[in-house]
Amino acid sequence: VFTDQLGIMGSFDPGTGVLTLTGSASIADYETALRTVAYSNTSDNPSALTRTVSYEINDGDELSNLLSRDIDFNAVNDAPTLSGTESNATSYTENDAPLIITGSTLVSDLDDTNIESALVVISKNFANGEDVLGFTSQGSITGTYDSTTGELSLSGSATLADYQSVINSITYANTSDDPSDLTRTVS
């Protein structure tokens, strides 16, 4: 990254990784300009290999020696995200078949192609022993439902698409013949 300054113009070629500075300017102006050259990486899934940046100058007659500096790269794991779940409430009627909670949730991860686990919980107005969450198996994903906590634990390394399919298959049902009519929230 370089901002044009002091009569010196910069042009970066992303294909070769070469930044060329041009313009007739004093040695002091070039020193100032070279000290403002910066490095950045725009990838959400970059290589963590060390980068080496090399400098070379030309006085119009000869090239200078090559001066290099390494940049140690620290890649950061981006958290997976969920989106697209319907915002309006869905309805369940007593003694109905299990209700699919959502069909539009999207699973994404900018720097990973697999998910290892998911937790789905009835987080509001859970009726212990009455409310039930279920799902349809997909790939290597297994799950267990704890009827005392309202938590459905999914596990197994699988693709984003497989987890998205499983999350969109999760169902709610209530086994009571006299259930509370309080709205449940599933998170």
PDB file of C-alpha atoms in Angstrom:
ATOM      1  CA  VAL A   1       0.000   0.000   0.000  1.00  0.00           C
ATOM      2  CA  PHE A   2       1.351   3.411  -0.939  1.00  0.00           C
ATOM      3  CA  THR A   3      -0.174   6.879  -1.061  1.00  0.00           C
ATOM      4  CA  ASP A   4       1.218   9.147  -3.781  1.00  0.00           C
ATOM      5  CA  GLN A   5       3.299  11.928  -2.219  1.00  0.00           C
ATOM      6  CA  LEU A   6       6.202  14.328  -2.687  1.00  0.00           C
ATOM      7  CA  GLY A   7       6.020  13.981  -6.487  1.00  0.00           C
ATOM      8  CA  ILE A   8       6.333  10.201  -6.209  1.00  0.00           C
ATOM      9  CA  MET A   9       3.612   7.992  -7.710  1.00  0.00           C
ATOM     10  CA  GLY A  10       2.975   4.370  -6.781  1.00  0.00           C
ATOM     11  CA  SER A  11       1.597   1.550  -8.909  1.00  0.00           C
ATOM     12  CA  PHE A  12       0.987  -1.929  -7.467  1.00  0.00           C
ATOM     13  CA  ASP A  13       0.672  -5.052  -9.628  1.00  0.00           C
ATOM     14  CA  PRO A  14      -1.292  -7.638  -7.615  1.00  0.00           C
ATOM     15  CA  GLY A  15      -0.305 -10.373 -10.076  1.00  0.00           C
ATOM     16  CA  THR A  16       3.408 -10.018  -9.388  1.00  0.00           C
ATOM     17  CA  GLY A  17       3.340  -8.406  -5.938  1.00  0.00           C
ATOM     18  CA  VAL A  18       5.526  -5.554  -7.187  1.00  0.00           C
ATOM     19  CA  LEU A  19       4.988  -1.951  -6.086  1.00  0.00           C
ATOM     20  CA  THR A  20       6.755   0.487  -8.400  1.00  0.00           C
ATOM     21  CA  LEU A  21       7.425   4.037  -7.226  1.00  0.00           C
ATOM     22  CA  THR A  22       8.249   6.593  -9.916  1.00  0.00           C
ATOM     23  CA  GLY A  23       8.976  10.284 -10.071  1.00  0.00           C
ATOM     24  CA  SER A  24      12.007  12.465  -9.782  1.00  0.00           C
ATOM     25  CA  ALA A  25      12.470  13.458  -6.146  1.00  0.00           C
ATOM     26  CA  SER A  26      15.216  14.016  -3.615  1.00  0.00           C
ATOM     27  CA  ILE A  27      16.823  11.214  -1.636  1.00  0.00           C
ATOM     28  CA  ALA A  28      15.106  12.564   1.507  1.00  0.00           C
ATOM     29  CA  ASP A  29      11.695  12.493  -0.244  1.00  0.00           C
ATOM     30  CA  TYR A  30      12.251   8.891  -1.359  1.00  0.00           C
ATOM     31  CA  GLU A  31      13.325   7.920   2.153  1.00  0.00           C
ATOM     32  CA  THR A  32      10.093   9.466   3.462  1.00  0.00           C
ATOM     33  CA  ALA A  33       8.017   7.762   0.772  1.00  0.00           C
ATOM     34  CA  LEU A  34       9.614   4.332   1.286  1.00  0.00           C
ATOM     35  CA  ARG A  35       8.927   4.548   5.030  1.00  0.00           C
ATOM     36  CA  THR A  36       5.190   4.877   4.307  1.00  0.00           C
ATOM     37  CA  VAL A  37       4.913   1.679   2.237  1.00  0.00           C
ATOM     38  CA  ALA A  38       2.586  -0.660   4.130  1.00  0.00           C
ATOM     39  CA  TYR A  39       1.506  -4.293   3.828  1.00  0.00           C
ATOM     40  CA  SER A  40      -2.028  -5.669   4.152  1.00  0.00           C
ATOM     41  CA  ASN A  41      -3.837  -8.862   3.205  1.00  0.00           C
ATOM     42  CA  THR A  42      -7.493  -8.888   2.176  1.00  0.00           C
ATOM     43  CA  SER A  43      -8.131 -12.644   2.297  1.00  0.00           C
ATOM     44  CA  ASP A  44     -10.399 -14.197   4.921  1.00  0.00           C
ATOM     45  CA  ASN A  45      -8.456 -17.433   4.571  1.00  0.00           C
ATOM     46  CA  PRO A  46      -4.830 -16.396   4.030  1.00  0.00           C
ATOM     47  CA  SER A  47      -1.731 -18.542   4.111  1.00  0.00           C
ATOM     48  CA  ALA A  48       0.229 -18.136   7.351  1.00  0.00           C
ATOM     49  CA  LEU A  49       3.566 -18.357   5.521  1.00  0.00           C
ATOM     50  CA  THR A  50       6.115 -15.594   6.194  1.00  0.00           C
ATOM     51  CA  ARG A  51       6.138 -12.832   3.572  1.00  0.00           C
ATOM     52  CA  THR A  52       9.382 -11.189   2.480  1.00  0.00           C
ATOM     53  CA  VAL A  53       9.318  -7.614   1.184  1.00  0.00           C
ATOM     54  CA  SER A  54      12.391  -6.477  -0.756  1.00  0.00           C
ATOM     55  CA  TYR A  55      13.375  -2.899  -1.623  1.00  0.00           C
ATOM     56  CA  GLU A  56      15.521  -1.769  -4.520  1.00  0.00           C
ATOM     57  CA  ILE A  57      16.104   1.783  -5.788  1.00  0.00           C
ATOM     58  CA  ASN A  58      17.491   3.263  -8.987  1.00  0.00           C
ATOM     59  CA  ASP A  59      19.305   6.580  -9.355  1.00  0.00           C
ATOM     60  CA  GLY A  60      18.706   6.673 -13.120  1.00  0.00           C
ATOM     61  CA  ASP A  61      21.994   4.932 -13.841  1.00  0.00           C
ATOM     62  CA  GLU A  62      22.277   1.925 -11.522  1.00  0.00           C
ATOM     63  CA  LEU A  63      20.190  -0.312  -9.277  1.00  0.00           C
ATOM     64  CA  SER A  64      20.924  -0.415  -5.582  1.00  0.00           C
ATOM     65  CA  ASN A  65      21.530  -3.461  -3.456  1.00  0.00           C
ATOM     66  CA  LEU A  66      18.431  -5.410  -2.419  1.00  0.00           C
ATOM     67  CA  LEU A  67      17.196  -4.775   1.117  1.00  0.00           C
ATOM     68  CA  SER A  68      14.613  -7.221   2.557  1.00  0.00           C
ATOM     69  CA  ARG A  69      12.433  -7.565   5.598  1.00  0.00           C
ATOM     70  CA  ASP A  70      10.285 -10.546   6.625  1.00  0.00           C
ATOM     71  CA  ILE A  71       6.702 -10.217   7.770  1.00  0.00           C
ATOM     72  CA  ASP A  72       5.579 -13.006  10.076  1.00  0.00           C
ATOM     73  CA  PHE A  73       1.943 -13.683   9.312  1.00  0.00           C
ATOM     74  CA  ASN A  74      -0.645 -14.522  11.959  1.00  0.00           C
ATOM     75  CA  ALA A  75      -3.803 -15.909  10.405  1.00  0.00           C
ATOM     76  CA  VAL A  76      -6.933 -15.481  12.535  1.00  0.00           C
ATOM     77  CA  ASN A  77      -9.740 -17.998  12.655  1.00  0.00           C
ATOM     78  CA  ASP A  78     -13.007 -16.372  11.607  1.00  0.00           C
ATOM     79  CA  ALA A  79     -15.996 -17.637  13.566  1.00  0.00           C
ATOM     80  CA  PRO A  80     -18.719 -19.468  11.651  1.00  0.00           C
ATOM     81  CA  THR A  81     -21.997 -17.595  11.230  1.00  0.00           C
ATOM     82  CA  LEU A  82     -25.678 -18.399  11.085  1.00  0.00           C
ATOM     83  CA  SER A  83     -28.136 -16.180   9.205  1.00  0.00           C
ATOM     84  CA  GLY A  84     -31.394 -16.168   7.312  1.00  0.00           C
ATOM     85  CA  THR A  85     -33.683 -17.644   9.980  1.00  0.00           C
ATOM     86  CA  GLU A  86     -37.224 -16.355   9.670  1.00  0.00           C
ATOM     87  CA  SER A  87     -37.935 -13.492  12.079  1.00  0.00           C
ATOM     88  CA  ASN A  88     -41.645 -14.131  12.529  1.00  0.00           C
ATOM     89  CA  ALA A  89     -42.944 -16.799  14.927  1.00  0.00           C
ATOM     90  CA  THR A  90     -44.155 -20.160  13.686  1.00  0.00           C
ATOM     91  CA  SER A  91     -47.081 -22.001  15.308  1.00  0.00           C
ATOM     92  CA  TYR A  92     -47.395 -25.420  16.880  1.00  0.00           C
ATOM     93  CA  THR A  93     -50.762 -26.931  17.851  1.00  0.00           C
ATOM     94  CA  GLU A  94     -51.107 -29.418  20.690  1.00  0.00           C
ATOM     95  CA  ASN A  95     -50.816 -33.082  19.526  1.00  0.00           C
ATOM     96  CA  ASP A  96     -49.577 -32.058  16.059  1.00  0.00           C
ATOM     97  CA  ALA A  97     -46.755 -33.888  14.326  1.00  0.00           C
ATOM     98  CA  PRO A  98     -43.287 -32.418  14.947  1.00  0.00           C
ATOM     99  CA  LEU A  99     -42.937 -28.949  13.407  1.00  0.00           C
ATOM    100  CA  ILE A 100     -39.845 -27.986  11.369  1.00  0.00           C
ATOM    101  CA  ILE A 101     -38.622 -24.841  13.125  1.00  0.00           C
ATOM    102  CA  THR A 102     -36.848 -23.171  10.186  1.00  0.00           C
ATOM    103  CA  GLY A 103     -36.139 -23.941   6.584  1.00  0.00           C
ATOM    104  CA  SER A 104     -34.037 -20.930   5.667  1.00  0.00           C
ATOM    105  CA  THR A 105     -31.080 -20.848   8.063  1.00  0.00           C
ATOM    106  CA  LEU A 106     -27.725 -20.418   6.304  1.00  0.00           C
ATOM    107  CA  VAL A 107     -24.439 -21.753   7.692  1.00  0.00           C
ATOM    108  CA  SER A 108     -21.194 -20.094   6.592  1.00  0.00           C
ATOM    109  CA  ASP A 109     -17.561 -19.913   7.577  1.00  0.00           C
ATOM    110  CA  LEU A 110     -15.087 -17.708   5.715  1.00  0.00           C
ATOM    111  CA  ASP A 111     -12.048 -19.849   6.422  1.00  0.00           C
ATOM    112  CA  ASP A 112     -13.254 -23.393   7.013  1.00  0.00           C
ATOM    113  CA  THR A 113     -15.254 -25.898   4.989  1.00  0.00           C
ATOM    114  CA  ASN A 114     -16.344 -28.054   7.933  1.00  0.00           C
ATOM    115  CA  ILE A 115     -18.249 -27.583  11.173  1.00  0.00           C
ATOM    116  CA  GLU A 116     -17.551 -29.830  14.169  1.00  0.00           C
ATOM    117  CA  SER A 117     -20.611 -29.284  16.384  1.00  0.00           C
ATOM    118  CA  ALA A 118     -23.764 -27.281  17.024  1.00  0.00           C
ATOM    119  CA  LEU A 119     -26.003 -26.704  20.021  1.00  0.00           C
ATOM    120  CA  VAL A 120     -29.716 -26.006  19.713  1.00  0.00           C
ATOM    121  CA  VAL A 121     -31.622 -25.134  22.865  1.00  0.00           C
ATOM    122  CA  ILE A 122     -35.134 -24.164  23.874  1.00  0.00           C
ATOM    123  CA  SER A 123     -33.966 -20.994  25.582  1.00  0.00           C
ATOM    124  CA  LYS A 124     -37.278 -19.522  26.734  1.00  0.00           C
ATOM    125  CA  ASN A 125     -40.316 -21.134  28.416  1.00  0.00           C
ATOM    126  CA  PHE A 126     -38.911 -24.667  28.173  1.00  0.00           C
ATOM    127  CA  ALA A 127     -41.311 -27.319  29.546  1.00  0.00           C
ATOM    128  CA  ASN A 128     -39.121 -30.000  31.147  1.00  0.00           C
ATOM    129  CA  GLY A 129     -40.015 -33.493  29.921  1.00  0.00           C
ATOM    130  CA  GLU A 130     -42.670 -32.184  27.483  1.00  0.00           C
ATOM    131  CA  ASP A 131     -40.844 -30.142  24.849  1.00  0.00           C
ATOM    132  CA  VAL A 132     -38.894 -32.232  22.348  1.00  0.00           C
ATOM    133  CA  LEU A 133     -36.386 -31.271  19.657  1.00  0.00           C
ATOM    134  CA  GLY A 134     -35.594 -33.726  16.858  1.00  0.00           C
ATOM    135  CA  PHE A 135     -33.583 -33.717  13.642  1.00  0.00           C
ATOM    136  CA  THR A 136     -32.882 -35.671  10.486  1.00  0.00           C
ATOM    137  CA  SER A 137     -29.385 -37.185  10.309  1.00  0.00           C
ATOM    138  CA  GLN A 138     -27.087 -35.958   7.576  1.00  0.00           C
ATOM    139  CA  GLY A 139     -23.618 -37.289   6.753  1.00  0.00           C
ATOM    140  CA  SER A 140     -21.561 -38.003   9.858  1.00  0.00           C
ATOM    141  CA  ILE A 141     -23.573 -35.727  12.162  1.00  0.00           C
ATOM    142  CA  THR A 142     -24.974 -37.387  15.267  1.00  0.00           C
ATOM    143  CA  GLY A 143     -27.088 -35.821  17.959  1.00  0.00           C
ATOM    144  CA  THR A 144     -28.523 -36.272  21.409  1.00  0.00           C
ATOM    145  CA  TYR A 145     -31.437 -34.465  23.003  1.00  0.00           C
ATOM    146  CA  ASP A 146     -31.538 -33.807  26.756  1.00  0.00           C
ATOM    147  CA  SER A 147     -35.214 -33.601  27.755  1.00  0.00           C
ATOM    148  CA  THR A 148     -34.317 -32.124  31.161  1.00  0.00           C
ATOM    149  CA  THR A 149     -32.461 -29.111  29.721  1.00  0.00           C
ATOM    150  CA  GLY A 150     -34.047 -28.691  26.284  1.00  0.00           C
ATOM    151  CA  GLU A 151     -30.641 -28.977  24.569  1.00  0.00           C
ATOM    152  CA  LEU A 152     -30.008 -30.782  21.307  1.00  0.00           C
ATOM    153  CA  SER A 153     -26.264 -31.408  20.873  1.00  0.00           C
ATOM    154  CA  LEU A 154     -25.065 -32.134  17.352  1.00  0.00           C
ATOM    155  CA  SER A 155     -21.536 -33.379  16.684  1.00  0.00           C
ATOM    156  CA  GLY A 156     -19.339 -34.803  13.965  1.00  0.00           C
ATOM    157  CA  SER A 157     -17.087 -33.127  11.443  1.00  0.00           C
ATOM    158  CA  ALA A 158     -19.196 -32.413   8.362  1.00  0.00           C
ATOM    159  CA  THR A 159     -19.514 -29.874   5.586  1.00  0.00           C
ATOM    160  CA  LEU A 160     -21.224 -26.525   5.963  1.00  0.00           C
ATOM    161  CA  ALA A 161     -23.966 -27.825   3.656  1.00  0.00           C
ATOM    162  CA  ASP A 162     -24.546 -30.908   5.831  1.00  0.00           C
ATOM    163  CA  TYR A 163     -24.863 -28.822   9.008  1.00  0.00           C
ATOM    164  CA  GLN A 164     -27.130 -26.375   7.205  1.00  0.00           C
ATOM    165  CA  SER A 165     -29.347 -29.272   6.123  1.00  0.00           C
ATOM    166  CA  VAL A 166     -29.493 -30.686   9.667  1.00  0.00           C
ATOM    167  CA  ILE A 167     -30.254 -27.291  11.239  1.00  0.00           C
ATOM    168  CA  ASN A 168     -33.060 -26.777   8.722  1.00  0.00           C
ATOM    169  CA  SER A 169     -34.487 -30.204   9.635  1.00  0.00           C
ATOM    170  CA  ILE A 170     -34.752 -29.578  13.400  1.00  0.00           C
ATOM    171  CA  THR A 171     -38.272 -30.100  14.694  1.00  0.00           C
ATOM    172  CA  TYR A 172     -40.223 -29.074  17.783  1.00  0.00           C
ATOM    173  CA  ALA A 173     -42.991 -31.088  19.398  1.00  0.00           C
ATOM    174  CA  ASN A 174     -44.720 -31.202  22.773  1.00  0.00           C
ATOM    175  CA  THR A 175     -45.843 -34.502  24.312  1.00  0.00           C
ATOM    176  CA  SER A 176     -48.248 -33.079  26.915  1.00  0.00           C
ATOM    177  CA  ASP A 177     -52.046 -33.203  26.690  1.00  0.00           C
ATOM    178  CA  ASP A 178     -52.129 -30.064  28.833  1.00  0.00           C
ATOM    179  CA  PRO A 179     -49.150 -27.979  27.662  1.00  0.00           C
ATOM    180  CA  SER A 180     -48.359 -24.400  28.581  1.00  0.00           C
ATOM    181  CA  ASP A 181     -49.251 -22.026  25.751  1.00  0.00           C
ATOM    182  CA  LEU A 182     -46.261 -19.765  26.434  1.00  0.00           C
ATOM    183  CA  THR A 183     -44.172 -18.983  23.368  1.00  0.00           C
ATOM    184  CA  ARG A 184     -41.001 -21.091  23.194  1.00  0.00           C
ATOM    185  CA  THR A 185     -37.774 -19.616  21.835  1.00  0.00           C
ATOM    186  CA  VAL A 186     -35.356 -21.979  20.150  1.00  0.00           C
ATOM    187  CA  SER A 187     -31.768 -20.727  19.849  1.00  0.00           C
TER     188      SER A 187
END
